[in-house]
Amino acid sequence: MSAAYATFGLAPAMRAGGVLANGDFEIHRDFVDFIVDGRPLLFQLSDLDAVSPLASDVPPAIFTAQVRSFLGETDAPLPSGRYVIYGCPECEDLACGAVTAVIERDGDDFIWRDFGWQTEEAVDLQLNGYHGIGPFRFQGAEYRAALDSLLGGGTEPEGARRRVLLIGARVAVLAKLAAALRTIGIGADITREVGAVHADELRGYGAVAFGRAVTEEERTAVRASFERAGVDVTFVDGLAPIIPLLVAQIEHALDRSPVERRRLTRLVAAAGEAAVEVTSPCRVRLTAYRLDRLYRTHAHEVFDGVLEAGRHRIALDAKAVRGEAFVVARTSGSVLVEAMAR
């Protein structure tokens, strides 16, 4: 089969979980994405909330089986030689819909073709095919080397690093935050200082979140403890005791993907509007949170729609951002948080 050669690679990716303003929540998922010609394949599929089968939270035996399946060492899981490329991030059930494609060998090369949206055993490519995607021909050596690296743990997401250490004075707030994080699949522990914690324990954390009451001296001591342990961890300064806001800050901190491989790359909130930049067409949701004079939380959904690639300015309701206010911008793959500038 003729097809132009495309480069193939793999990179860690994230489906950002979160606690939404209406009380719903979305599960956090770490996975390995497919990089085709230097760009995540997922971004070529319009606005799709999905993850690859190479997720960090699947059992090791299943993860290995998925890798070997993509290498053609086992039979295709679906009829007509079709493989699930991206599936539902919540349940991974085919009935929820999945992007599938035929993967076949042509000599030493691997070809991915006939991409389609599938919800049952058979797929109608005329009706549900991704007609502008593929076929992709990958050089065998490059393709195998990328997938083989997963079998040695090279690019597989670090599930153990999906833990957060919460440090602060308001135990009730920290307990609610820890419960919210655990609900979306992120482990959380609460402490006041880490000076006596063994370095091996510190290596299990991907982020440390400080409450507003933590002094600069205490923050410095915590940073020094992680530095001595040789742990590359992200430190988060909590903006306000608003649980969905803090969850969004932590989700952003756990995103280790390069900025150029994210859909949402910029958020500025000032002068009654939000400036947002996205790298590919996607659904963007903007939520404003504020504290009133009695420190009660108010949440307002201010925008929910699909934006084309580029920079956009979105007007914000003055009532939603008066006083001490914050804006959260969310796509399926990333989240940004900004305090409203005055």
Tab-separated table of C-alpha atoms in Angstrom, residues 11 13 33-45 86 260-263:
chain	number	residue	atom	x	y	z
A	11	ALA	CA	5.284	11.011	24.738
A	13	ALA	CA	0.285	12.900	28.116
A	33	ASP	CA	0.248	9.496	23.361
A	34	PHE	CA	1.282	8.791	19.778
A	35	ILE	CA	3.415	11.505	18.188
A	36	VAL	CA	3.042	11.521	14.403
A	37	ASP	CA	5.271	13.888	12.441
A	38	GLY	CA	6.187	15.640	15.669
A	39	ARG	CA	2.605	16.361	16.776
A	40	PRO	CA	0.205	14.444	19.054
A	41	LEU	CA	-2.116	12.362	16.907
A	42	LEU	CA	-4.947	13.155	19.323
A	43	PHE	CA	-4.804	16.826	18.286
A	44	GLN	CA	-5.582	15.880	14.688
A	45	LEU	CA	-8.914	14.378	15.746
A	86	TYR	CA	-8.111	6.259	21.656
A	260	GLU	CA	4.279	22.971	22.570
A	261	ARG	CA	2.423	19.646	22.883
A	262	ARG	CA	-0.448	21.049	24.912
A	263	ARG	CA	-3.723	22.314	23.552
